[in-house]
mmCIF file of C-alpha atoms in Angstrom:
data_model
loop_
_atom_site.group_PDB
_atom_site.id
_atom_site.type_symbol
_atom_site.label_atom_id
_atom_site.label_comp_id
_atom_site.label_asym_id
_atom_site.label_seq_id
_atom_site.Cartn_x
_atom_site.Cartn_y
_atom_site.Cartn_z
ATOM 1 C CA MET A 25 -0.014 -0.011 0.005
ATOM 2 C CA LYS A 26 1.090 3.566 -0.706
ATOM 3 C CA ILE A 27 -0.020 7.047 0.379
ATOM 4 C CA TRP A 28 -0.224 9.570 -2.449
ATOM 5 C CA LEU A 29 -0.233 13.356 -2.314
ATOM 6 C CA ILE A 30 -1.989 14.646 -5.418
ATOM 7 C CA PRO A 31 -1.690 18.236 -6.781
ATOM 8 C CA ALA A 32 -5.030 19.380 -8.194
ATOM 9 C CA SER A 33 -4.746 23.132 -7.827
ATOM 10 C CA ASP A 34 -3.859 24.671 -11.249
ATOM 11 C CA ASP A 35 -6.527 26.149 -13.467
ATOM 12 C CA LYS A 36 -7.094 23.017 -15.465
ATOM 13 C CA ALA A 37 -7.352 20.763 -12.410
ATOM 14 C CA THR A 38 -9.668 23.189 -10.655
ATOM 15 C CA GLN A 39 -12.011 23.083 -13.697
ATOM 16 C CA ASN A 40 -11.936 19.269 -13.658
ATOM 17 C CA LEU A 41 -12.759 18.910 -9.990
ATOM 18 C CA SER A 42 -16.529 18.953 -10.568
ATOM 19 C CA ARG A 43 -16.242 16.524 -13.458
ATOM 20 C CA SER A 44 -14.984 13.496 -11.642
ATOM 21 C CA LEU A 45 -13.964 14.212 -8.014
ATOM 22 C CA GLU A 46 -16.482 16.524 -6.345
ATOM 23 C CA ASN A 47 -19.222 14.892 -8.430
ATOM 24 C CA GLU A 48 -19.685 11.545 -10.186
ATOM 25 C CA ILE A 49 -18.348 11.171 -13.712
ATOM 26 C CA ASP A 50 -20.964 12.200 -16.290
ATOM 27 C CA ILE A 51 -23.549 9.466 -16.733
ATOM 28 C CA ASP A 52 -23.012 9.253 -20.508
ATOM 29 C CA VAL A 53 -19.280 8.782 -19.996
ATOM 30 C CA ARG A 54 -20.002 6.086 -17.399
ATOM 31 C CA LYS A 55 -22.141 4.215 -19.968
ATOM 32 C CA SER A 56 -19.109 4.200 -22.264
ATOM 33 C CA MET A 57 -16.981 3.007 -19.392
ATOM 34 C CA ARG A 58 -19.302 0.116 -18.608
ATOM 35 C CA ALA A 59 -19.018 -1.080 -22.198
ATOM 36 C CA MET A 60 -15.265 -1.233 -21.492
ATOM 37 C CA GLY A 61 -15.849 -3.222 -18.281
ATOM 38 C CA LEU A 62 -15.171 -0.180 -16.030
ATOM 39 C CA SER A 63 -17.864 0.346 -13.424
ATOM 40 C CA TYR A 64 -16.565 3.289 -11.511
ATOM 41 C CA GLN A 65 -18.091 6.652 -10.449
ATOM 42 C CA TYR A 66 -15.103 8.827 -9.453
ATOM 43 C CA ALA A 67 -11.663 9.304 -10.993
ATOM 44 C CA TRP A 68 -8.647 11.488 -11.237
ATOM 45 C CA GLY A 69 -5.766 11.460 -13.697
ATOM 46 C CA ALA A 70 -2.205 12.434 -14.419
ATOM 47 C CA ARG A 71 -0.323 13.662 -17.505
ATOM 48 C CA LEU A 72 2.304 11.441 -19.042
ATOM 49 C CA GLY A 73 4.934 14.039 -17.967
ATOM 50 C CA LYS A 74 8.181 14.875 -19.647
ATOM 51 C CA ASP A 75 9.560 11.773 -21.453
ATOM 52 C CA SER A 76 6.623 9.831 -19.963
ATOM 53 C CA SER A 77 8.174 10.248 -16.508
ATOM 54 C CA ASN A 78 4.886 9.761 -14.705
ATOM 55 C CA GLN A 79 4.197 6.326 -16.062
ATOM 56 C CA GLU A 80 6.562 4.545 -13.680
ATOM 57 C CA LYS A 81 4.885 6.164 -10.695
ATOM 58 C CA PHE A 82 1.451 5.421 -12.144
ATOM 59 C CA LYS A 83 2.321 1.716 -12.399
ATOM 60 C CA GLU A 84 2.914 1.747 -8.649
ATOM 61 C CA MET A 85 -0.679 2.799 -7.917
ATOM 62 C CA LYS A 86 -2.710 -0.144 -6.504
ATOM 63 C CA PRO A 87 -6.228 -0.616 -5.158
ATOM 64 C CA GLY A 88 -6.302 0.290 -1.510
ATOM 65 C CA ASP A 89 -3.765 3.134 -1.794
ATOM 66 C CA ILE A 90 -4.799 6.373 -0.055
ATOM 67 C CA CYS A 91 -4.892 9.654 -1.961
ATOM 68 C CA PHE A 92 -4.801 13.169 -0.407
ATOM 69 C CA PHE A 93 -5.931 15.735 -3.019
ATOM 70 C CA TYR A 94 -4.428 19.254 -2.777
ATOM 71 C CA THR A 95 -6.842 21.718 -4.370
ATOM 72 C CA ALA A 96 -7.453 25.457 -4.825
ATOM 73 C CA ASP A 97 -11.142 25.325 -4.032
ATOM 74 C CA GLN A 98 -11.679 28.126 -1.502
ATOM 75 C CA ARG A 99 -14.942 27.590 0.407
ATOM 76 C CA GLU A 100 -14.592 30.020 3.316
ATOM 77 C CA SER A 101 -13.215 33.552 3.208
ATOM 78 C CA ASP A 102 -10.809 32.950 6.092
ATOM 79 C CA GLU A 103 -9.326 29.704 4.742
ATOM 80 C CA PRO A 104 -6.064 29.580 2.796
ATOM 81 C CA GLU A 105 -6.780 29.254 -0.866
ATOM 82 C CA LYS A 106 -4.949 25.941 -1.274
ATOM 83 C CA ALA A 107 -5.136 22.989 1.081
ATOM 84 C CA TYR A 108 -5.644 19.224 1.188
ATOM 85 C CA ARG A 109 -9.416 19.141 0.732
ATOM 86 C CA TRP A 110 -10.259 15.552 -0.269
ATOM 87 C CA ILE A 111 -9.229 12.069 0.722
ATOM 88 C CA SER A 112 -10.028 8.839 -1.132
ATOM 89 C CA ARG A 113 -8.774 5.312 -1.909
ATOM 90 C CA ILE A 114 -7.803 3.863 -5.264
ATOM 91 C CA VAL A 115 -10.004 1.080 -6.652
ATOM 92 C CA GLY A 116 -8.541 0.658 -10.179
ATOM 93 C CA THR A 117 -6.286 2.146 -12.829
ATOM 94 C CA VAL A 118 -6.133 2.323 -16.661
ATOM 95 C CA GLU A 119 -4.109 4.235 -19.215
ATOM 96 C CA ASN A 120 -6.558 5.444 -21.883
ATOM 97 C CA GLN A 121 -6.198 8.709 -23.799
ATOM 98 C CA LYS A 122 -9.654 8.532 -25.392
ATOM 99 C CA LEU A 123 -11.443 7.939 -22.108
ATOM 100 C CA ALA A 124 -9.467 10.737 -20.458
ATOM 101 C CA ASP A 125 -10.669 13.197 -23.134
ATOM 102 C CA GLN A 126 -14.269 12.048 -22.442
ATOM 103 C CA ILE A 127 -13.989 12.571 -18.702
ATOM 104 C CA TRP A 128 -11.954 15.793 -18.931
ATOM 105 C CA PRO A 129 -12.551 17.410 -22.293
ATOM 106 C CA PRO A 130 -9.554 19.516 -23.469
ATOM 107 C CA PHE A 131 -10.148 23.242 -23.745
ATOM 108 C CA GLY A 132 -8.475 26.265 -25.256
ATOM 109 C CA LYS A 133 -4.924 25.509 -26.357
ATOM 110 C CA GLU A 134 -4.666 22.494 -24.128
ATOM 111 C CA THR A 135 -2.996 19.636 -25.972
ATOM 112 C CA GLU A 136 -1.765 17.401 -23.122
ATOM 113 C CA SER A 137 -4.525 15.456 -21.383
ATOM 114 C CA PHE A 138 -4.614 13.058 -18.443
ATOM 115 C CA PRO A 139 -4.433 9.525 -19.824
ATOM 116 C CA LEU A 140 -3.047 7.977 -16.602
ATOM 117 C CA ILE A 141 -6.486 7.431 -14.996
ATOM 118 C CA TYR A 142 -7.011 6.132 -11.474
ATOM 119 C CA PHE A 143 -10.484 5.385 -10.251
ATOM 120 C CA ILE A 144 -11.269 6.127 -6.599
ATOM 121 C CA THR A 145 -13.824 5.636 -3.944
ATOM 122 C CA ALA A 146 -16.310 8.480 -3.290
ATOM 123 C CA PRO A 147 -13.960 11.270 -2.110
ATOM 124 C CA ILE A 148 -14.554 12.564 1.401
ATOM 125 C CA LYS A 149 -14.261 16.279 2.078
ATOM 126 C CA ILE A 150 -11.503 17.242 4.534
ATOM 127 C CA PHE A 151 -9.507 20.385 5.266
ATOM 128 C CA ILE A 152 -5.773 20.016 6.145
ATOM 129 C CA THR A 153 -3.250 22.805 5.631
ATOM 130 C CA THR A 154 0.281 22.030 4.481
ATOM 131 C CA THR A 155 1.528 22.607 8.037
ATOM 132 C CA GLU A 156 -1.013 20.147 9.462
ATOM 133 C CA ILE A 157 -0.273 17.471 6.847
ATOM 134 C CA SER A 158 3.397 17.649 7.923
ATOM 135 C CA SER A 159 2.526 16.868 11.528
ATOM 136 C CA ILE A 160 0.424 13.915 10.412
ATOM 137 C CA LEU A 161 2.784 12.289 7.901
ATOM 138 C CA SER A 162 6.241 12.852 9.363
ATOM 139 C CA ALA A 163 7.928 12.404 12.779
ATOM 140 C CA ASN A 164 9.699 15.782 12.730
ATOM 141 C CA GLY A 165 6.731 17.762 11.376
ATOM 142 C CA LYS A 166 8.804 19.031 8.440
ATOM 143 C CA TYR A 167 7.388 17.043 5.552
ATOM 144 C CA GLY A 168 7.026 19.982 3.188
ATOM 145 C CA GLY A 169 4.398 22.111 1.579
ATOM 146 C CA ALA A 170 2.353 21.472 -1.555
ATOM 147 C CA PRO A 171 3.021 18.250 -3.486
ATOM 148 C CA LYS A 172 5.514 18.554 -6.362
ATOM 149 C CA GLY A 173 3.747 16.566 -9.005
ATOM 150 C CA PHE A 174 1.816 13.507 -7.939
ATOM 151 C CA MET A 175 3.967 11.682 -5.469
ATOM 152 C CA SER A 176 3.893 8.929 -2.907
ATOM 153 C CA LEU A 177 5.084 9.134 0.684
ATOM 154 C CA ARG A 178 8.738 8.240 1.097
ATOM 155 C CA SER A 179 9.459 4.986 2.892
ATOM 156 C CA GLU A 180 10.658 6.545 6.174
ATOM 157 C CA ASN A 181 7.544 8.659 6.410
ATOM 158 C CA PHE A 182 5.259 5.770 5.389
ATOM 159 C CA ASP A 183 6.863 3.610 8.156
ATOM 160 C CA TYR A 184 6.230 6.408 10.659
ATOM 161 C CA VAL A 185 2.566 6.627 9.651
ATOM 162 C CA MET A 186 2.084 2.875 9.936
ATOM 163 C CA GLN A 187 3.767 2.831 13.347
ATOM 164 C CA ARG A 188 1.702 5.757 14.571
ATOM 165 C CA PHE A 189 -1.722 4.760 13.206
ATOM 166 C CA GLY A 190 -1.289 1.015 12.813
ATOM 167 C CA SER A 191 -2.972 0.711 9.411
ATOM 168 C CA ALA A 192 -4.513 2.643 6.490
ATOM 169 C CA GLU A 193 -7.864 2.462 8.337
ATOM 170 C CA GLY A 194 -6.265 3.979 11.392
ATOM 171 C CA LEU A 195 -4.818 6.856 9.349
ATOM 172 C CA MET A 196 -8.185 7.543 7.633
ATOM 173 C CA SER A 197 -10.087 7.396 10.934
ATOM 174 C CA PHE A 198 -7.664 9.934 12.458
ATOM 175 C CA VAL A 199 -7.959 12.247 9.512
ATOM 176 C CA LEU A 200 -11.760 12.075 9.328
ATOM 177 C CA ASN A 201 -12.225 12.496 13.077
ATOM 178 C CA ASN A 202 -9.917 15.490 13.217
ATOM 179 C CA TYR A 203 -10.176 17.145 9.795
ATOM 180 C CA GLY A 204 -13.303 15.645 8.142
ATOM 181 C CA GLN A 205 -16.030 17.873 6.781
ATOM 182 C CA GLU A 206 -18.504 15.233 5.663
ATOM 183 C CA ASP A 207 -19.429 11.633 6.313
ATOM 184 C CA PRO A 208 -17.934 8.745 4.349
ATOM 185 C CA LEU A 209 -20.078 6.158 2.558
ATOM 186 C CA GLU A 210 -20.159 2.806 4.335
ATOM 187 C CA VAL A 211 -20.357 0.946 1.007
ATOM 188 C CA ASP A 212 -16.945 2.513 0.054
ATOM 189 C CA TYR A 213 -15.362 2.446 3.539
ATOM 190 C CA PRO A 214 -16.858 -0.480 5.476
ATOM 191 C CA GLU A 215 -13.705 -0.901 7.488
ATOM 192 C CA LEU A 216 -14.195 2.557 9.085
ATOM 193 C CA PHE A 217 -17.561 1.472 10.454
ATOM 194 C CA SER A 218 -16.763 -2.143 11.423
ATOM 195 C CA GLN A 219 -13.754 -1.178 13.473
ATOM 196 C CA GLN A 220 -15.942 0.682 15.962
ATOM 197 C CA GLU A 221 -17.672 -2.516 17.168
ATOM 198 C CA ASN A 222 -16.823 -3.634 20.702
ATOM 199 C CA THR A 223 -14.674 -0.484 21.260
ATOM 200 C CA GLU A 224 -14.942 1.448 24.500
ATOM 201 C CA ILE A 225 -16.242 4.934 23.801
ATOM 202 C CA ILE A 226 -14.985 8.011 25.620
ATOM 203 C CA VAL A 227 -17.473 10.901 25.734
ATOM 204 C CA ASP A 228 -16.607 14.565 26.218
ATOM 205 C CA PHE A 229 -19.468 17.013 26.769
ATOM 206 C CA VAL A 230 -18.529 20.397 25.277
ATOM 207 C CA GLU A 231 -20.024 23.805 24.600
ATOM 208 C CA ASP A 232 -18.374 24.564 21.217
ATOM 209 C CA LEU A 233 -19.152 21.648 18.910
ATOM 210 C CA LEU A 234 -21.380 23.954 16.880
ATOM 211 C CA VAL A 235 -19.058 26.728 15.778
ATOM 212 C CA GLU A 236 -20.125 30.332 15.288
ATOM 213 C CA LYS A 237 -19.724 31.691 11.785
ATOM 214 C CA LYS A 238 -17.255 34.560 11.976
ATOM 215 C CA GLN A 239 -18.222 36.315 8.782
ATOM 216 C CA LYS A 240 -20.031 35.775 5.571
ATOM 217 C CA ALA A 241 -17.795 34.226 2.965
ATOM 218 C CA LYS A 242 -16.951 36.436 0.076
ATOM 219 C CA ARG A 243 -17.856 34.753 -3.201
ATOM 220 C CA GLY A 244 -16.619 36.247 -6.408
ATOM 221 C CA LYS A 245 -17.384 35.197 -9.928
ATOM 222 C CA GLY A 246 -15.017 32.277 -9.830
ATOM 223 C CA SER A 247 -15.968 31.065 -6.368
ATOM 224 C CA ARG A 248 -17.043 27.444 -5.976
ATOM 225 C CA HIS A 249 -19.775 26.150 -3.731
ATOM 226 C CA PRO A 250 -19.971 22.808 -1.890
ATOM 227 C CA GLN A 251 -21.161 20.341 -4.419
ATOM 228 C CA ARG A 252 -22.895 17.487 -2.604
ATOM 229 C CA ARG A 253 -24.323 16.264 0.608
ATOM 230 C CA SER A 254 -23.054 12.921 1.945
ATOM 231 C CA LYS A 255 -25.235 9.919 1.058
ATOM 232 C CA GLN A 256 -24.050 8.446 4.328
ATOM 233 C CA SER A 257 -25.770 11.010 6.523
ATOM 234 C CA LYS A 258 -28.670 8.721 7.549
ATOM 235 C CA VAL A 259 -26.356 5.944 8.616
ATOM 236 C CA VAL A 260 -24.236 8.330 10.745
ATOM 237 C CA GLY A 261 -27.402 9.972 12.059
ATOM 238 C CA ASP A 262 -28.855 6.620 13.112
ATOM 239 C CA MET A 263 -25.530 5.790 14.807
ATOM 240 C CA ALA A 264 -25.664 9.085 16.767
ATOM 241 C CA GLU A 265 -29.341 8.529 17.772
ATOM 242 C CA HIS A 266 -28.629 5.077 19.126
ATOM 243 C CA PHE A 267 -25.567 6.399 21.012
ATOM 244 C CA VAL A 268 -27.544 9.230 22.680
ATOM 245 C CA TYR A 269 -30.497 6.859 23.446
ATOM 246 C CA GLN A 270 -28.163 4.469 25.278
ATOM 247 C CA LEU A 271 -26.596 7.318 27.271
ATOM 248 C CA LEU A 272 -29.985 8.552 28.388
ATOM 249 C CA LEU A 273 -31.101 5.029 29.275
ATOM 250 C CA ASN A 274 -27.972 4.375 31.305
ATOM 251 C CA SER A 275 -27.725 7.743 33.066
ATOM 252 C CA GLY A 276 -24.667 8.637 31.045
ATOM 253 C CA ILE A 277 -25.343 12.339 30.685
ATOM 254 C CA PRO A 278 -24.228 14.693 33.511
ATOM 255 C CA ASN A 279 -26.900 16.488 35.541
ATOM 256 C CA ILE A 280 -29.728 14.749 33.664
ATOM 257 C CA LYS A 281 -32.016 12.264 35.349
ATOM 258 C CA ALA A 282 -34.028 10.713 32.517
ATOM 259 C CA THR A 283 -36.960 8.342 32.994
ATOM 260 C CA GLN A 284 -39.383 6.836 30.466
ATOM 261 C CA VAL A 285 -36.786 7.169 27.708
ATOM 262 C CA GLU A 286 -38.197 6.326 24.278
ATOM 263 C CA HIS A 287 -36.725 6.275 20.785
ATOM 264 C CA VAL A 288 -39.514 7.712 18.627
ATOM 265 C CA ALA A 289 -37.762 8.665 15.390
ATOM 266 C CA ASP A 290 -39.885 6.211 13.351
ATOM 267 C CA GLN A 291 -43.062 7.941 14.517
ATOM 268 C CA LYS A 292 -42.153 11.141 12.574
ATOM 269 C CA LEU A 293 -43.073 13.384 15.486
ATOM 270 C CA GLY A 294 -40.414 15.952 14.760
ATOM 271 C CA TRP A 295 -37.802 14.643 17.228
ATOM 272 C CA ASP A 296 -35.851 11.433 17.737
ATOM 273 C CA ILE A 297 -35.947 10.676 21.501
ATOM 274 C CA GLN A 298 -38.145 11.762 24.362
ATOM 275 C CA TYR A 299 -37.893 11.375 28.125
ATOM 276 C CA ARG A 300 -39.237 12.692 31.385
ATOM 277 C CA ASN A 301 -36.920 14.905 33.407
ATOM 278 C CA ALA A 302 -36.644 15.124 37.251
ATOM 279 C CA CYS A 303 -39.666 17.413 37.324
ATOM 280 C CA GLY A 304 -41.754 15.015 35.184
ATOM 281 C CA ASP A 305 -41.720 17.290 32.157
ATOM 282 C CA LEU A 306 -41.498 15.707 28.702
ATOM 283 C CA VAL A 307 -38.235 16.631 26.946
ATOM 284 C CA ARG A 308 -37.955 16.154 23.215
ATOM 285 C CA VAL A 309 -34.502 15.437 21.789
ATOM 286 C CA GLU A 310 -33.385 15.912 18.216
ATOM 287 C CA VAL A 311 -30.027 14.195 17.549
ATOM 288 C CA LYS A 312 -27.591 15.368 14.859
ATOM 289 C CA GLY A 313 -24.446 13.340 14.124
ATOM 290 C CA SER A 314 -21.361 13.757 12.067
ATOM 291 C CA THR A 315 -18.009 12.003 11.629
ATOM 292 C CA ALA A 316 -16.466 15.458 11.563
ATOM 293 C CA PRO A 317 -15.056 17.002 14.751
ATOM 294 C CA ARG A 318 -17.119 20.225 14.406
ATOM 295 C CA PHE A 319 -20.516 21.391 13.076
ATOM 296 C CA SER A 320 -20.605 24.553 11.005
ATOM 297 C CA ASN A 321 -24.363 24.088 10.694
ATOM 298 C CA PHE A 322 -26.970 21.283 10.529
ATOM 299 C CA ASP A 323 -30.165 20.590 8.629
ATOM 300 C CA LEU A 324 -33.741 20.744 9.945
ATOM 301 C CA THR A 325 -36.830 19.248 8.387
ATOM 302 C CA ILE A 326 -39.988 21.383 8.389
ATOM 303 C CA ASN A 327 -41.407 18.994 10.984
ATOM 304 C CA GLU A 328 -38.393 19.545 13.271
ATOM 305 C CA LEU A 329 -38.505 23.305 12.802
ATOM 306 C CA ASN A 330 -42.248 23.410 13.623
ATOM 307 C CA SER A 331 -41.620 21.319 16.760
ATOM 308 C CA LEU A 332 -38.799 23.589 17.859
ATOM 309 C CA ARG A 333 -41.064 26.602 17.523
ATOM 310 C CA GLU A 334 -43.906 24.910 19.393
ATOM 311 C CA TYR A 335 -42.012 23.371 22.332
ATOM 312 C CA LYS A 336 -39.147 25.931 22.678
ATOM 313 C CA ASP A 337 -37.080 25.108 25.766
ATOM 314 C CA GLY A 338 -38.671 21.616 25.897
ATOM 315 C CA TYR A 339 -36.999 20.804 22.621
ATOM 316 C CA HIS A 340 -33.275 20.032 22.891
ATOM 317 C CA PHE A 341 -30.574 19.391 20.318
ATOM 318 C CA TYR A 342 -27.878 16.778 20.972
ATOM 319 C CA LEU A 343 -24.936 17.191 18.547
ATOM 320 C CA VAL A 344 -22.568 14.213 18.374
ATOM 321 C CA GLY A 345 -19.204 14.856 16.724
ATOM 322 C CA SER A 346 -16.574 12.311 15.618
ATOM 323 C CA CYS A 347 -19.251 9.619 15.444
ATOM 324 C CA MET A 348 -16.907 6.900 14.207
ATOM 325 C CA SER A 349 -14.222 7.645 16.745
ATOM 326 C CA ASN A 350 -13.780 6.024 20.168
ATOM 327 C CA SER A 351 -13.495 9.555 21.499
ATOM 328 C CA ARG A 352 -16.764 11.456 20.776
ATOM 329 C CA LYS A 353 -17.931 14.914 21.662
ATOM 330 C CA ILE A 354 -21.497 15.935 22.545
ATOM 331 C CA GLN A 355 -22.973 19.406 22.781
ATOM 332 C CA ILE A 356 -26.437 19.764 24.267
ATOM 333 C CA ILE A 357 -28.333 22.868 23.168
ATOM 334 C CA THR A 358 -31.464 23.666 25.146
ATOM 335 C CA ASP A 359 -32.156 27.240 24.103
ATOM 336 C CA MET A 360 -32.091 27.115 20.294
ATOM 337 C CA ALA A 361 -35.576 28.647 19.911
ATOM 338 C CA GLU A 362 -34.445 31.572 22.125
ATOM 339 C CA GLN A 363 -31.271 32.061 20.066
ATOM 340 C CA ILE A 364 -33.277 32.155 16.837
ATOM 341 C CA GLU A 365 -35.695 34.720 18.318
ATOM 342 C CA ALA A 366 -32.701 36.873 19.417
ATOM 343 C CA ASN A 367 -31.128 36.616 15.941
ATOM 344 C CA CYS A 368 -28.188 34.706 17.376
ATOM 345 C CA ALA A 369 -28.955 31.826 14.991
ATOM 346 C CA THR A 370 -30.420 31.940 11.506
ATOM 347 C CA ILE A 371 -32.481 29.438 9.483
ATOM 348 C CA SER A 372 -32.121 29.301 5.694
ATOM 349 C CA PRO A 373 -34.596 27.444 3.410
ATOM 350 C CA MET A 374 -32.605 24.941 1.341
ATOM 351 C CA VAL A 375 -34.979 22.329 -0.168
ATOM 352 C CA PHE A 376 -38.610 22.101 -1.019
ATOM 353 C CA ARG A 377 -40.467 18.881 -1.836
ATOM 354 C CA LEU A 378 -42.772 18.752 -4.875
ATOM 355 C CA GLU A 379 -45.408 16.048 -5.178
ATOM 356 C CA LEU A 380 -48.297 15.524 -7.587
ATOM 357 C CA GLN A 381 -51.629 15.075 -5.785
ATOM 358 C CA LYS A 382 -54.507 12.968 -7.021
ATOM 359 C CA LYS A 383 -57.667 15.035 -7.583
#
């Protein structure tokens, strides 16, 4: 196995991000790929390089290798423009000029394409600066800055990573729990989910899991927006609900004496769990989970929003961060309705559902 650091920050690469890494490869291209026996959804590629210098490195790429992608996609106004923003694993490779031109059509005076194609699992959004990547991948914290061409980790650094994290799964878990910005897909990363079984969980109750937005991001003409929501959100959400439910059942939450604890998510009431507090009042709990270590925001259904407005301080949010880690953080918010009324929190409409009704 190898660990690859992939540059994807020049103008051409930035244009191609949405074609095969942030989003799935175009469906018509995937139909052509299936005719070739290639059933993949995401990919990245490399140029041949001077005198085909990249081909030898490309031949070393194998399924299971980890890729960190260094991109120029600025999402927040206070972030550095370039950083390691995606992580993925290789599932296959092929050298094919014609297919490369289908996935990433040449433009302008571009003559050199990306025929060294490597197919990858659904990329997971992360945010790691060049300083932070050095502290992760090297013992002395002086690994270097941006990758110089697509490159694999040197043997001494690879040995350090394996000694520190134990395995590729250990490295990925550490990265996602500390730098992740979305949830991975269990179908692509089953090992990240299975390794949590029978593991003792340490819980830290905090006040700052949901971070305050410092300022509105400036978005110019060329700014890019987040492209997709994780398909794994329900699995992680269910995991968080079960975790909070067990804590309430077993008196695992400080200063809360919960009785008549019920998991009611399937009843579509507008909350996930309910219990009676020490005064006998019914408390409604909405649980939000993420594999990331922080929440910049979270989604509400119209049912949840209406319930929040109706029950106010009787409606609590339990945020669970680093859901797949054995060291999880929980923030309990009991005054969200009050914060909204005081304009300390805002609600933005994102999605509307359209259905045809029978007359």
